[in-house]
Amino acid sequence: MTTEITTFDEKDFKKFLEDKDFSYLYTFTKKESDKEVTRKLTKVADYFENDPIVLVSDIANTKFPYLSSLRLDKNIIPCGVFLSKLNAFIYEDKYTANDAFVGLKSILSFSKKELLEKISDEVEQELGERTNRVSALSKISTESIEKMKVKQRAIVYRKMIRGEALSFLLTLDPMKFRRDASYEMYYQYLSNPTQYIREFVTNYIDQSPVAIKNQLARIAAEKELKRELILDERVRRAIKAFKLLHNELKTVLNVTVVTVTGQRRTVPNEIEIYSNKVRVGSIHNNIEIGEIEAFEHQSKTYSILDDTM
């Protein structure tokens, strides 16, 4: 279904948001599948820290006096919240006509999801930048690091072979962050973004000592694992093999494997990474990475030995 906003006027919408007359409705139309649909917006206001907060709702589907068909959850639809002092409108992602609020010039406009992701990204960056300082002030036991190495080994092993980056930075608990999200958070952030992010991260660190220590143990464990695993010749071969099979040989359905004993076998172009080993080929036709010296294709040899890495 295609939607086109046809009569939305930003100046009139802003006037509607700022007008003290709460009987005043703002009406605009949108086209849905070649049909004109009229939307009617109403508002109520309250105060937060002496600043007006305006809740905007869509009442276009209310059909009085047919009370038998009236359902408030379907007929009165939240559209967004206008923070008057900040001249900012935060609109609901699920509102069907929210395209009207995108890219407003005279009002700061954000979807709730967009604003939450923006705050989350900035918190993550600030938290990451504090990793070394927090680590220097924390004592992580050798026992905690060793336990975390056991827990994280398979993850680090897999990421290294696949060429995926390991993060040695503190990160935000996304579930806790979303759970704590509120319009008060949005208000405080938009009032002073830099100060809010700084204070949020400070409070997050202070109020999450167990989670922070676990993350520092994970970071220390993953650094040690990376140093240890790269010394394993099979890991280095697996890294090279994964790159070859997903780049130079990615279009080849079956590859010829040259073993360390000089034998040749043809196996499917697949690579399986387990918790402590890597195999090239399918379930019923494969070879362990430690037995492989090179791949061959169209008279060309692709070695995975150390001297060619």
PDB file of C-alpha atoms in Angstrom:
ATOM      1  CA  MET A   1       0.000   0.000   0.000  1.00  0.00           C
ATOM      2  CA  THR A   2       1.413   3.380  -1.035  1.00  0.00           C
ATOM      3  CA  THR A   3       0.842   6.446   1.118  1.00  0.00           C
ATOM      4  CA  GLU A   4       1.097  10.067  -0.038  1.00  0.00           C
ATOM      5  CA  ILE A   5       0.550  13.071   2.224  1.00  0.00           C
ATOM      6  CA  THR A   6      -1.428  15.563   0.135  1.00  0.00           C
ATOM      7  CA  THR A   7      -2.505  18.553   2.259  1.00  0.00           C
ATOM      8  CA  PHE A   8      -0.172  18.625   5.269  1.00  0.00           C
ATOM      9  CA  ASP A   9       1.087  22.161   5.918  1.00  0.00           C
ATOM     10  CA  GLU A  10       3.987  22.566   8.345  1.00  0.00           C
ATOM     11  CA  LYS A  11       3.124  26.147   9.376  1.00  0.00           C
ATOM     12  CA  ASP A  12      -0.453  25.191  10.195  1.00  0.00           C
ATOM     13  CA  PHE A  13       0.726  22.106  12.078  1.00  0.00           C
ATOM     14  CA  LYS A  14       3.119  24.180  14.193  1.00  0.00           C
ATOM     15  CA  LYS A  15       0.364  26.701  14.886  1.00  0.00           C
ATOM     16  CA  PHE A  16      -1.867  23.809  15.988  1.00  0.00           C
ATOM     17  CA  LEU A  17       0.830  22.558  18.390  1.00  0.00           C
ATOM     18  CA  GLU A  18       1.410  25.982  19.934  1.00  0.00           C
ATOM     19  CA  ASP A  19      -2.222  27.174  20.053  1.00  0.00           C
ATOM     20  CA  LYS A  20      -3.705  27.299  23.563  1.00  0.00           C
ATOM     21  CA  ASP A  21      -7.156  26.458  22.198  1.00  0.00           C
ATOM     22  CA  PHE A  22      -7.500  22.706  22.752  1.00  0.00           C
ATOM     23  CA  SER A  23     -10.767  22.478  20.868  1.00  0.00           C
ATOM     24  CA  TYR A  24      -8.819  23.302  17.707  1.00  0.00           C
ATOM     25  CA  LEU A  25      -8.309  20.257  15.446  1.00  0.00           C
ATOM     26  CA  TYR A  26      -5.676  19.946  12.763  1.00  0.00           C
ATOM     27  CA  THR A  27      -6.922  18.168   9.621  1.00  0.00           C
ATOM     28  CA  PHE A  28      -4.987  16.881   6.641  1.00  0.00           C
ATOM     29  CA  THR A  29      -5.458  14.212   3.998  1.00  0.00           C
ATOM     30  CA  LYS A  30      -3.361  11.384   2.684  1.00  0.00           C
ATOM     31  CA  LYS A  31      -3.776   9.128  -0.285  1.00  0.00           C
ATOM     32  CA  GLU A  32      -3.848   5.392   0.349  1.00  0.00           C
ATOM     33  CA  SER A  33      -4.135   3.154  -2.729  1.00  0.00           C
ATOM     34  CA  ASP A  34      -5.709   6.014  -4.731  1.00  0.00           C
ATOM     35  CA  LYS A  35      -8.201   6.775  -1.948  1.00  0.00           C
ATOM     36  CA  GLU A  36      -8.199  10.074  -0.045  1.00  0.00           C
ATOM     37  CA  VAL A  37      -8.216   9.566   3.730  1.00  0.00           C
ATOM     38  CA  THR A  38      -8.773  12.470   6.124  1.00  0.00           C
ATOM     39  CA  ARG A  39      -6.805  12.544   9.377  1.00  0.00           C
ATOM     40  CA  LYS A  40      -7.947  14.685  12.328  1.00  0.00           C
ATOM     41  CA  LEU A  41      -5.487  15.481  15.091  1.00  0.00           C
ATOM     42  CA  THR A  42      -6.409  16.584  18.578  1.00  0.00           C
ATOM     43  CA  LYS A  43      -4.240  17.434  21.578  1.00  0.00           C
ATOM     44  CA  VAL A  44      -4.050  17.605  25.343  1.00  0.00           C
ATOM     45  CA  ALA A  45      -1.377  19.343  27.379  1.00  0.00           C
ATOM     46  CA  ASP A  46       0.395  18.937  30.678  1.00  0.00           C
ATOM     47  CA  TYR A  47       3.554  20.312  32.257  1.00  0.00           C
ATOM     48  CA  PHE A  48       6.936  18.796  33.017  1.00  0.00           C
ATOM     49  CA  GLU A  49       9.343  20.958  35.015  1.00  0.00           C
ATOM     50  CA  ASN A  50       7.059  23.925  34.212  1.00  0.00           C
ATOM     51  CA  ASP A  51       7.377  23.325  30.467  1.00  0.00           C
ATOM     52  CA  PRO A  52       4.300  22.558  28.325  1.00  0.00           C
ATOM     53  CA  ILE A  53       4.135  19.011  26.951  1.00  0.00           C
ATOM     54  CA  VAL A  54       1.536  18.410  24.228  1.00  0.00           C
ATOM     55  CA  LEU A  55       0.214  14.922  23.472  1.00  0.00           C
ATOM     56  CA  VAL A  56      -1.119  14.652  19.910  1.00  0.00           C
ATOM     57  CA  SER A  57      -3.646  11.982  18.919  1.00  0.00           C
ATOM     58  CA  ASP A  58      -5.496  10.989  15.753  1.00  0.00           C
ATOM     59  CA  ILE A  59      -9.283  10.770  16.165  1.00  0.00           C
ATOM     60  CA  ALA A  60     -10.174  10.352  12.495  1.00  0.00           C
ATOM     61  CA  ASN A  61     -11.672   6.911  13.032  1.00  0.00           C
ATOM     62  CA  THR A  62     -14.074   7.920  15.786  1.00  0.00           C
ATOM     63  CA  LYS A  63     -17.590   7.368  14.472  1.00  0.00           C
ATOM     64  CA  PHE A  64     -20.188   8.826  16.790  1.00  0.00           C
ATOM     65  CA  PRO A  65     -22.878   7.965  17.682  1.00  0.00           C
ATOM     66  CA  TYR A  66     -22.155   4.309  16.777  1.00  0.00           C
ATOM     67  CA  LEU A  67     -21.017   3.321  20.249  1.00  0.00           C
ATOM     68  CA  SER A  68     -21.300  -0.334  19.346  1.00  0.00           C
ATOM     69  CA  SER A  69     -18.287   0.060  17.043  1.00  0.00           C
ATOM     70  CA  LEU A  70     -16.266   2.481  19.187  1.00  0.00           C
ATOM     71  CA  ARG A  71     -12.952   1.087  20.443  1.00  0.00           C
ATOM     72  CA  LEU A  72     -10.651   3.644  22.011  1.00  0.00           C
ATOM     73  CA  ASP A  73      -7.528   1.611  21.275  1.00  0.00           C
ATOM     74  CA  LYS A  74      -8.444   1.611  17.577  1.00  0.00           C
ATOM     75  CA  ASN A  75     -10.211   4.951  17.208  1.00  0.00           C
ATOM     76  CA  ILE A  76      -7.954   7.260  19.232  1.00  0.00           C
ATOM     77  CA  ILE A  77      -4.425   6.739  17.965  1.00  0.00           C
ATOM     78  CA  PRO A  78      -1.358   8.341  19.611  1.00  0.00           C
ATOM     79  CA  CYS A  79       0.684  10.330  17.060  1.00  0.00           C
ATOM     80  CA  GLY A  80       3.418  11.900  19.124  1.00  0.00           C
ATOM     81  CA  VAL A  81       4.522  14.346  21.797  1.00  0.00           C
ATOM     82  CA  PHE A  82       5.475  17.996  21.298  1.00  0.00           C
ATOM     83  CA  LEU A  83       8.016  19.404  23.766  1.00  0.00           C
ATOM     84  CA  SER A  84       7.162  23.092  23.567  1.00  0.00           C
ATOM     85  CA  LYS A  85      10.248  24.578  25.199  1.00  0.00           C
ATOM     86  CA  LEU A  86      12.536  22.488  22.974  1.00  0.00           C
ATOM     87  CA  ASN A  87      10.429  22.963  19.834  1.00  0.00           C
ATOM     88  CA  ALA A  88      10.701  19.205  19.281  1.00  0.00           C
ATOM     89  CA  PHE A  89       8.096  16.707  18.089  1.00  0.00           C
ATOM     90  CA  ILE A  90       8.649  12.996  18.757  1.00  0.00           C
ATOM     91  CA  TYR A  91       6.281  10.927  16.658  1.00  0.00           C
ATOM     92  CA  GLU A  92       5.123   7.346  17.005  1.00  0.00           C
ATOM     93  CA  ASP A  93       6.717   4.864  14.597  1.00  0.00           C
ATOM     94  CA  LYS A  94       3.479   2.907  14.195  1.00  0.00           C
ATOM     95  CA  TYR A  95       1.321   5.894  13.210  1.00  0.00           C
ATOM     96  CA  THR A  96       0.297   5.291   9.595  1.00  0.00           C
ATOM     97  CA  ALA A  97       0.635   8.940   8.510  1.00  0.00           C
ATOM     98  CA  ASN A  98       3.928   9.691  10.247  1.00  0.00           C
ATOM     99  CA  ASP A  99       5.570  10.505   6.885  1.00  0.00           C
ATOM    100  CA  ALA A 100       4.045  13.961   7.354  1.00  0.00           C
ATOM    101  CA  PHE A 101       6.379  14.629  10.283  1.00  0.00           C
ATOM    102  CA  VAL A 102       9.649  13.625   8.613  1.00  0.00           C
ATOM    103  CA  GLY A 103      12.163  16.395   7.892  1.00  0.00           C
ATOM    104  CA  LEU A 104      10.198  19.337   9.292  1.00  0.00           C
ATOM    105  CA  LYS A 105      12.074  22.637   8.938  1.00  0.00           C
ATOM    106  CA  SER A 106      10.602  24.772  11.732  1.00  0.00           C
ATOM    107  CA  ILE A 107      10.326  21.944  14.293  1.00  0.00           C
ATOM    108  CA  LEU A 108      12.871  19.361  15.400  1.00  0.00           C
ATOM    109  CA  SER A 109      11.215  16.062  14.511  1.00  0.00           C
ATOM    110  CA  PHE A 110      12.266  12.522  15.413  1.00  0.00           C
ATOM    111  CA  SER A 111      10.614   9.151  15.316  1.00  0.00           C
ATOM    112  CA  LYS A 112      10.715   7.542  18.760  1.00  0.00           C
ATOM    113  CA  LYS A 113      12.833   4.685  17.387  1.00  0.00           C
ATOM    114  CA  GLU A 114      15.212   7.078  15.633  1.00  0.00           C
ATOM    115  CA  LEU A 115      15.746   9.168  18.766  1.00  0.00           C
ATOM    116  CA  LEU A 116      16.261   6.114  20.973  1.00  0.00           C
ATOM    117  CA  GLU A 117      18.878   4.740  18.560  1.00  0.00           C
ATOM    118  CA  LYS A 118      20.629   8.119  18.447  1.00  0.00           C
ATOM    119  CA  ILE A 119      20.865   8.253  22.251  1.00  0.00           C
ATOM    120  CA  SER A 120      21.973   4.614  22.402  1.00  0.00           C
ATOM    121  CA  ASP A 121      24.756   5.201  19.858  1.00  0.00           C
ATOM    122  CA  GLU A 122      26.072   8.211  21.757  1.00  0.00           C
ATOM    123  CA  VAL A 123      25.937   6.366  25.085  1.00  0.00           C
ATOM    124  CA  GLU A 124      27.835   3.433  23.527  1.00  0.00           C
ATOM    125  CA  GLN A 125      30.518   5.780  22.214  1.00  0.00           C
ATOM    126  CA  GLU A 126      30.955   7.546  25.574  1.00  0.00           C
ATOM    127  CA  LEU A 127      30.974   4.241  27.445  1.00  0.00           C
ATOM    128  CA  GLY A 128      33.572   2.819  25.059  1.00  0.00           C
ATOM    129  CA  GLU A 129      35.793   5.869  25.483  1.00  0.00           C
ATOM    130  CA  ARG A 130      35.791   5.352  29.241  1.00  0.00           C
ATOM    131  CA  THR A 131      36.879   1.693  29.052  1.00  0.00           C
ATOM    132  CA  ASN A 132      40.553   2.274  29.893  1.00  0.00           C
ATOM    133  CA  ARG A 133      39.777   4.654  32.763  1.00  0.00           C
ATOM    134  CA  VAL A 134      37.226   2.289  34.287  1.00  0.00           C
ATOM    135  CA  SER A 135      39.561  -0.678  33.816  1.00  0.00           C
ATOM    136  CA  ALA A 136      42.413   1.139  35.590  1.00  0.00           C
ATOM    137  CA  LEU A 137      40.173   1.708  38.624  1.00  0.00           C
ATOM    138  CA  SER A 138      38.868  -1.862  38.772  1.00  0.00           C
ATOM    139  CA  LYS A 139      40.546  -5.000  40.046  1.00  0.00           C
ATOM    140  CA  ILE A 140      39.575  -8.091  38.064  1.00  0.00           C
ATOM    141  CA  SER A 141      40.759 -11.374  39.555  1.00  0.00           C
ATOM    142  CA  THR A 142      42.723 -13.930  37.557  1.00  0.00           C
ATOM    143  CA  GLU A 143      40.044 -16.476  38.447  1.00  0.00           C
ATOM    144  CA  SER A 144      37.333 -14.294  36.856  1.00  0.00           C
ATOM    145  CA  ILE A 145      39.383 -13.921  33.689  1.00  0.00           C
ATOM    146  CA  GLU A 146      40.081 -17.671  33.454  1.00  0.00           C
ATOM    147  CA  LYS A 147      36.387 -18.496  33.879  1.00  0.00           C
ATOM    148  CA  MET A 148      35.508 -15.973  31.190  1.00  0.00           C
ATOM    149  CA  LYS A 149      38.128 -17.478  28.852  1.00  0.00           C
ATOM    150  CA  VAL A 150      36.352 -20.822  29.061  1.00  0.00           C
ATOM    151  CA  LYS A 151      33.024 -19.151  28.359  1.00  0.00           C
ATOM    152  CA  GLN A 152      34.227 -16.968  25.473  1.00  0.00           C
ATOM    153  CA  ARG A 153      36.723 -19.271  23.752  1.00  0.00           C
ATOM    154  CA  ALA A 154      34.345 -20.638  21.097  1.00  0.00           C
ATOM    155  CA  ILE A 155      33.058 -17.122  20.329  1.00  0.00           C
ATOM    156  CA  VAL A 156      36.563 -15.672  19.909  1.00  0.00           C
ATOM    157  CA  TYR A 157      37.670 -18.729  17.910  1.00  0.00           C
ATOM    158  CA  ARG A 158      34.779 -18.326  15.484  1.00  0.00           C
ATOM    159  CA  LYS A 159      35.138 -14.555  15.118  1.00  0.00           C
ATOM    160  CA  MET A 160      38.860 -14.735  14.461  1.00  0.00           C
ATOM    161  CA  ILE A 161      38.433 -17.328  11.716  1.00  0.00           C
ATOM    162  CA  ARG A 162      35.580 -15.412  10.095  1.00  0.00           C
ATOM    163  CA  GLY A 163      37.562 -12.170  10.241  1.00  0.00           C
ATOM    164  CA  GLU A 164      35.030 -10.476  12.493  1.00  0.00           C
ATOM    165  CA  ALA A 165      36.211  -7.687  14.781  1.00  0.00           C
ATOM    166  CA  LEU A 166      36.525  -8.280  18.510  1.00  0.00           C
ATOM    167  CA  SER A 167      35.395  -5.371  20.658  1.00  0.00           C
ATOM    168  CA  PHE A 168      37.555  -4.528  23.645  1.00  0.00           C
ATOM    169  CA  LEU A 169      35.235  -1.735  24.774  1.00  0.00           C
ATOM    170  CA  LEU A 170      32.535  -1.503  27.409  1.00  0.00           C
ATOM    171  CA  THR A 171      29.073  -1.827  25.895  1.00  0.00           C
ATOM    172  CA  LEU A 172      25.539  -0.942  26.915  1.00  0.00           C
ATOM    173  CA  ASP A 173      23.007  -3.545  28.000  1.00  0.00           C
ATOM    174  CA  PRO A 174      20.420  -2.992  25.217  1.00  0.00           C
ATOM    175  CA  MET A 175      17.524  -4.640  27.075  1.00  0.00           C
ATOM    176  CA  LYS A 176      18.059  -2.547  30.196  1.00  0.00           C
ATOM    177  CA  PHE A 177      18.433   0.595  28.087  1.00  0.00           C
ATOM    178  CA  ARG A 178      15.176   0.015  26.200  1.00  0.00           C
ATOM    179  CA  ARG A 179      13.408  -0.850  29.436  1.00  0.00           C
ATOM    180  CA  ASP A 180      14.495   2.446  31.002  1.00  0.00           C
ATOM    181  CA  ALA A 181      13.602   4.538  27.943  1.00  0.00           C
ATOM    182  CA  SER A 182      10.928   7.189  28.486  1.00  0.00           C
ATOM    183  CA  TYR A 183       9.825  10.594  27.284  1.00  0.00           C
ATOM    184  CA  GLU A 184      11.653  12.038  30.274  1.00  0.00           C
ATOM    185  CA  MET A 185      14.851  10.562  28.818  1.00  0.00           C
ATOM    186  CA  TYR A 186      14.096  12.185  25.459  1.00  0.00           C
ATOM    187  CA  TYR A 187      13.342  15.520  27.147  1.00  0.00           C
ATOM    188  CA  GLN A 188      16.551  15.544  29.192  1.00  0.00           C
ATOM    189  CA  TYR A 189      18.654  14.491  26.204  1.00  0.00           C
ATOM    190  CA  LEU A 190      17.230  17.120  23.853  1.00  0.00           C
ATOM    191  CA  SER A 191      17.648  19.799  26.549  1.00  0.00           C
ATOM    192  CA  ASN A 192      21.417  19.234  26.711  1.00  0.00           C
ATOM    193  CA  PRO A 193      22.695  16.218  24.739  1.00  0.00           C
ATOM    194  CA  THR A 194      26.345  16.366  25.844  1.00  0.00           C
ATOM    195  CA  GLN A 195      25.571  16.755  29.538  1.00  0.00           C
ATOM    196  CA  TYR A 196      22.853  14.083  29.434  1.00  0.00           C
ATOM    197  CA  ILE A 197      25.100  11.471  27.781  1.00  0.00           C
ATOM    198  CA  ARG A 198      27.938  12.178  30.206  1.00  0.00           C
ATOM    199  CA  GLU A 199      25.695  11.903  33.271  1.00  0.00           C
ATOM    200  CA  PHE A 200      23.852   8.853  31.914  1.00  0.00           C
ATOM    201  CA  VAL A 201      27.109   6.943  31.436  1.00  0.00           C
ATOM    202  CA  THR A 202      28.409   7.954  34.867  1.00  0.00           C
ATOM    203  CA  ASN A 203      25.201   6.722  36.497  1.00  0.00           C
ATOM    204  CA  TYR A 204      25.178   3.561  34.399  1.00  0.00           C
ATOM    205  CA  ILE A 205      28.711   2.669  35.535  1.00  0.00           C
ATOM    206  CA  ASP A 206      27.954   3.477  39.180  1.00  0.00           C
ATOM    207  CA  GLN A 207      24.686   1.534  39.223  1.00  0.00           C
ATOM    208  CA  SER A 208      25.915  -1.543  37.323  1.00  0.00           C
ATOM    209  CA  PRO A 209      29.075  -2.667  39.181  1.00  0.00           C
ATOM    210  CA  VAL A 210      28.542  -6.391  38.563  1.00  0.00           C
ATOM    211  CA  ALA A 211      27.790  -5.950  34.864  1.00  0.00           C
ATOM    212  CA  ILE A 212      30.788  -3.646  34.389  1.00  0.00           C
ATOM    213  CA  LYS A 213      33.153  -6.078  36.138  1.00  0.00           C
ATOM    214  CA  ASN A 214      31.851  -8.939  34.006  1.00  0.00           C
ATOM    215  CA  GLN A 215      32.500  -6.888  30.873  1.00  0.00           C
ATOM    216  CA  LEU A 216      36.027  -6.002  32.000  1.00  0.00           C
ATOM    217  CA  ALA A 217      36.678  -9.701  32.678  1.00  0.00           C
ATOM    218  CA  ARG A 218      35.350 -10.525  29.207  1.00  0.00           C
ATOM    219  CA  ILE A 219      37.581  -7.908  27.581  1.00  0.00           C
ATOM    220  CA  ALA A 220      40.680  -9.174  29.409  1.00  0.00           C
ATOM    221  CA  ALA A 221      39.779 -12.785  28.583  1.00  0.00           C
ATOM    222  CA  GLU A 222      39.218 -12.098  24.891  1.00  0.00           C
ATOM    223  CA  LYS A 223      42.516 -10.226  24.602  1.00  0.00           C
ATOM    224  CA  GLU A 224      44.362 -13.208  26.098  1.00  0.00           C
ATOM    225  CA  LEU A 225      42.456 -15.669  23.902  1.00  0.00           C
ATOM    226  CA  LYS A 226      43.322 -13.715  20.768  1.00  0.00           C
ATOM    227  CA  ARG A 227      47.025 -13.757  21.673  1.00  0.00           C
ATOM    228  CA  GLU A 228      46.917 -17.495  22.437  1.00  0.00           C
ATOM    229  CA  LEU A 229      44.821 -18.650  19.478  1.00  0.00           C
ATOM    230  CA  ILE A 230      46.870 -16.837  16.842  1.00  0.00           C
ATOM    231  CA  LEU A 231      49.831 -18.989  17.920  1.00  0.00           C
ATOM    232  CA  ASP A 232      47.901 -22.109  16.849  1.00  0.00           C
ATOM    233  CA  GLU A 233      48.897 -23.061  13.294  1.00  0.00           C
ATOM    234  CA  ARG A 234      45.456 -24.594  12.628  1.00  0.00           C
ATOM    235  CA  VAL A 235      43.782 -21.307  13.514  1.00  0.00           C
ATOM    236  CA  ARG A 236      46.058 -19.415  11.128  1.00  0.00           C
ATOM    237  CA  ARG A 237      45.303 -21.932   8.372  1.00  0.00           C
ATOM    238  CA  ALA A 238      41.578 -21.657   9.062  1.00  0.00           C
ATOM    239  CA  ILE A 239      41.722 -17.854   8.797  1.00  0.00           C
ATOM    240  CA  LYS A 240      43.454 -18.109   5.414  1.00  0.00           C
ATOM    241  CA  ALA A 241      41.072 -20.849   4.204  1.00  0.00           C
ATOM    242  CA  PHE A 242      37.980 -18.881   5.184  1.00  0.00           C
ATOM    243  CA  LYS A 243      39.208 -15.809   3.277  1.00  0.00           C
ATOM    244  CA  LEU A 244      40.001 -17.849   0.156  1.00  0.00           C
ATOM    245  CA  LEU A 245      36.699 -19.744   0.104  1.00  0.00           C
ATOM    246  CA  HIS A 246      34.705 -16.527   0.560  1.00  0.00           C
ATOM    247  CA  ASN A 247      36.694 -14.366  -1.862  1.00  0.00           C
ATOM    248  CA  GLU A 248      38.871 -15.810  -4.650  1.00  0.00           C
ATOM    249  CA  LEU A 249      36.995 -19.156  -4.655  1.00  0.00           C
ATOM    250  CA  LYS A 250      33.512 -17.991  -3.658  1.00  0.00           C
ATOM    251  CA  THR A 251      31.928 -18.886  -7.022  1.00  0.00           C
ATOM    252  CA  VAL A 252      33.415 -22.401  -7.062  1.00  0.00           C
ATOM    253  CA  LEU A 253      30.923 -25.109  -6.056  1.00  0.00           C
ATOM    254  CA  ASN A 254      33.532 -27.802  -5.368  1.00  0.00           C
ATOM    255  CA  VAL A 255      37.198 -27.267  -4.542  1.00  0.00           C
ATOM    256  CA  THR A 256      40.174 -29.562  -4.813  1.00  0.00           C
ATOM    257  CA  VAL A 257      41.996 -29.897  -1.531  1.00  0.00           C
ATOM    258  CA  VAL A 258      45.719 -30.701  -1.419  1.00  0.00           C
ATOM    259  CA  THR A 259      46.592 -32.433   1.851  1.00  0.00           C
ATOM    260  CA  VAL A 260      49.866 -32.189   3.762  1.00  0.00           C
ATOM    261  CA  THR A 261      50.691 -35.692   2.494  1.00  0.00           C
ATOM    262  CA  GLY A 262      50.224 -34.610  -1.123  1.00  0.00           C
ATOM    263  CA  GLN A 263      46.857 -36.286  -1.733  1.00  0.00           C
ATOM    264  CA  ARG A 264      44.052 -34.527  -3.615  1.00  0.00           C
ATOM    265  CA  ARG A 265      40.350 -34.624  -2.742  1.00  0.00           C
ATOM    266  CA  THR A 266      37.405 -32.726  -4.128  1.00  0.00           C
ATOM    267  CA  VAL A 267      34.948 -31.459  -1.522  1.00  0.00           C
ATOM    268  CA  PRO A 268      32.021 -28.975  -1.520  1.00  0.00           C
ATOM    269  CA  ASN A 269      33.010 -25.332  -1.064  1.00  0.00           C
ATOM    270  CA  GLU A 270      31.780 -25.131   2.514  1.00  0.00           C
ATOM    271  CA  ILE A 271      33.574 -24.440   5.763  1.00  0.00           C
ATOM    272  CA  GLU A 272      32.199 -25.433   9.164  1.00  0.00           C
ATOM    273  CA  ILE A 273      33.571 -23.865  12.352  1.00  0.00           C
ATOM    274  CA  TYR A 274      33.010 -25.877  15.522  1.00  0.00           C
ATOM    275  CA  SER A 275      34.029 -24.987  19.075  1.00  0.00           C
ATOM    276  CA  ASN A 276      37.596 -26.261  18.640  1.00  0.00           C
ATOM    277  CA  LYS A 277      38.007 -27.400  15.056  1.00  0.00           C
ATOM    278  CA  VAL A 278      37.341 -26.403  11.468  1.00  0.00           C
ATOM    279  CA  ARG A 279      36.383 -28.661   8.565  1.00  0.00           C
ATOM    280  CA  VAL A 280      36.158 -27.895   4.846  1.00  0.00           C
ATOM    281  CA  GLY A 281      33.427 -29.704   2.918  1.00  0.00           C
ATOM    282  CA  SER A 282      30.008 -31.180   3.675  1.00  0.00           C
ATOM    283  CA  ILE A 283      28.910 -33.373   6.576  1.00  0.00           C
ATOM    284  CA  HIS A 284      29.668 -36.580   4.633  1.00  0.00           C
ATOM    285  CA  ASN A 285      32.632 -35.325   2.617  1.00  0.00           C
ATOM    286  CA  ASN A 286      35.017 -33.086   4.502  1.00  0.00           C
ATOM    287  CA  ILE A 287      38.574 -32.701   5.682  1.00  0.00           C
ATOM    288  CA  GLU A 288      39.974 -31.191   8.879  1.00  0.00           C
ATOM    289  CA  ILE A 289      41.827 -27.892   8.438  1.00  0.00           C
ATOM    290  CA  GLY A 290      45.059 -29.267   9.963  1.00  0.00           C
ATOM    291  CA  GLU A 291      45.324 -31.761   7.110  1.00  0.00           C
ATOM    292  CA  ILE A 292      45.030 -29.130   4.368  1.00  0.00           C
ATOM    293  CA  GLU A 293      48.020 -27.526   2.686  1.00  0.00           C
ATOM    294  CA  ALA A 294      46.322 -25.779  -0.238  1.00  0.00           C
ATOM    295  CA  PHE A 295      43.337 -25.501  -2.572  1.00  0.00           C
ATOM    296  CA  GLU A 296      43.514 -25.953  -6.328  1.00  0.00           C
ATOM    297  CA  HIS A 297      41.264 -24.536  -9.015  1.00  0.00           C
ATOM    298  CA  GLN A 298      41.820 -24.197 -12.759  1.00  0.00           C
ATOM    299  CA  SER A 299      45.535 -25.048 -12.513  1.00  0.00           C
ATOM    300  CA  LYS A 300      46.084 -22.435  -9.811  1.00  0.00           C
ATOM    301  CA  THR A 301      47.209 -23.294  -6.275  1.00  0.00           C
ATOM    302  CA  TYR A 302      46.091 -21.357  -3.206  1.00  0.00           C
ATOM    303  CA  SER A 303      48.303 -22.253  -0.246  1.00  0.00           C
ATOM    304  CA  ILE A 304      47.151 -21.777   3.335  1.00  0.00           C
ATOM    305  CA  LEU A 305      50.547 -22.371   4.951  1.00  0.00           C
ATOM    306  CA  ASP A 306      52.130 -19.728   7.169  1.00  0.00           C
ATOM    307  CA  ASP A 307      54.781 -18.553   4.719  1.00  0.00           C
ATOM    308  CA  THR A 308      52.112 -17.350   2.298  1.00  0.00           C
ATOM    309  CA  MET A 309      49.848 -15.656   4.826  1.00  0.00           C
TER     310      MET A 309
END
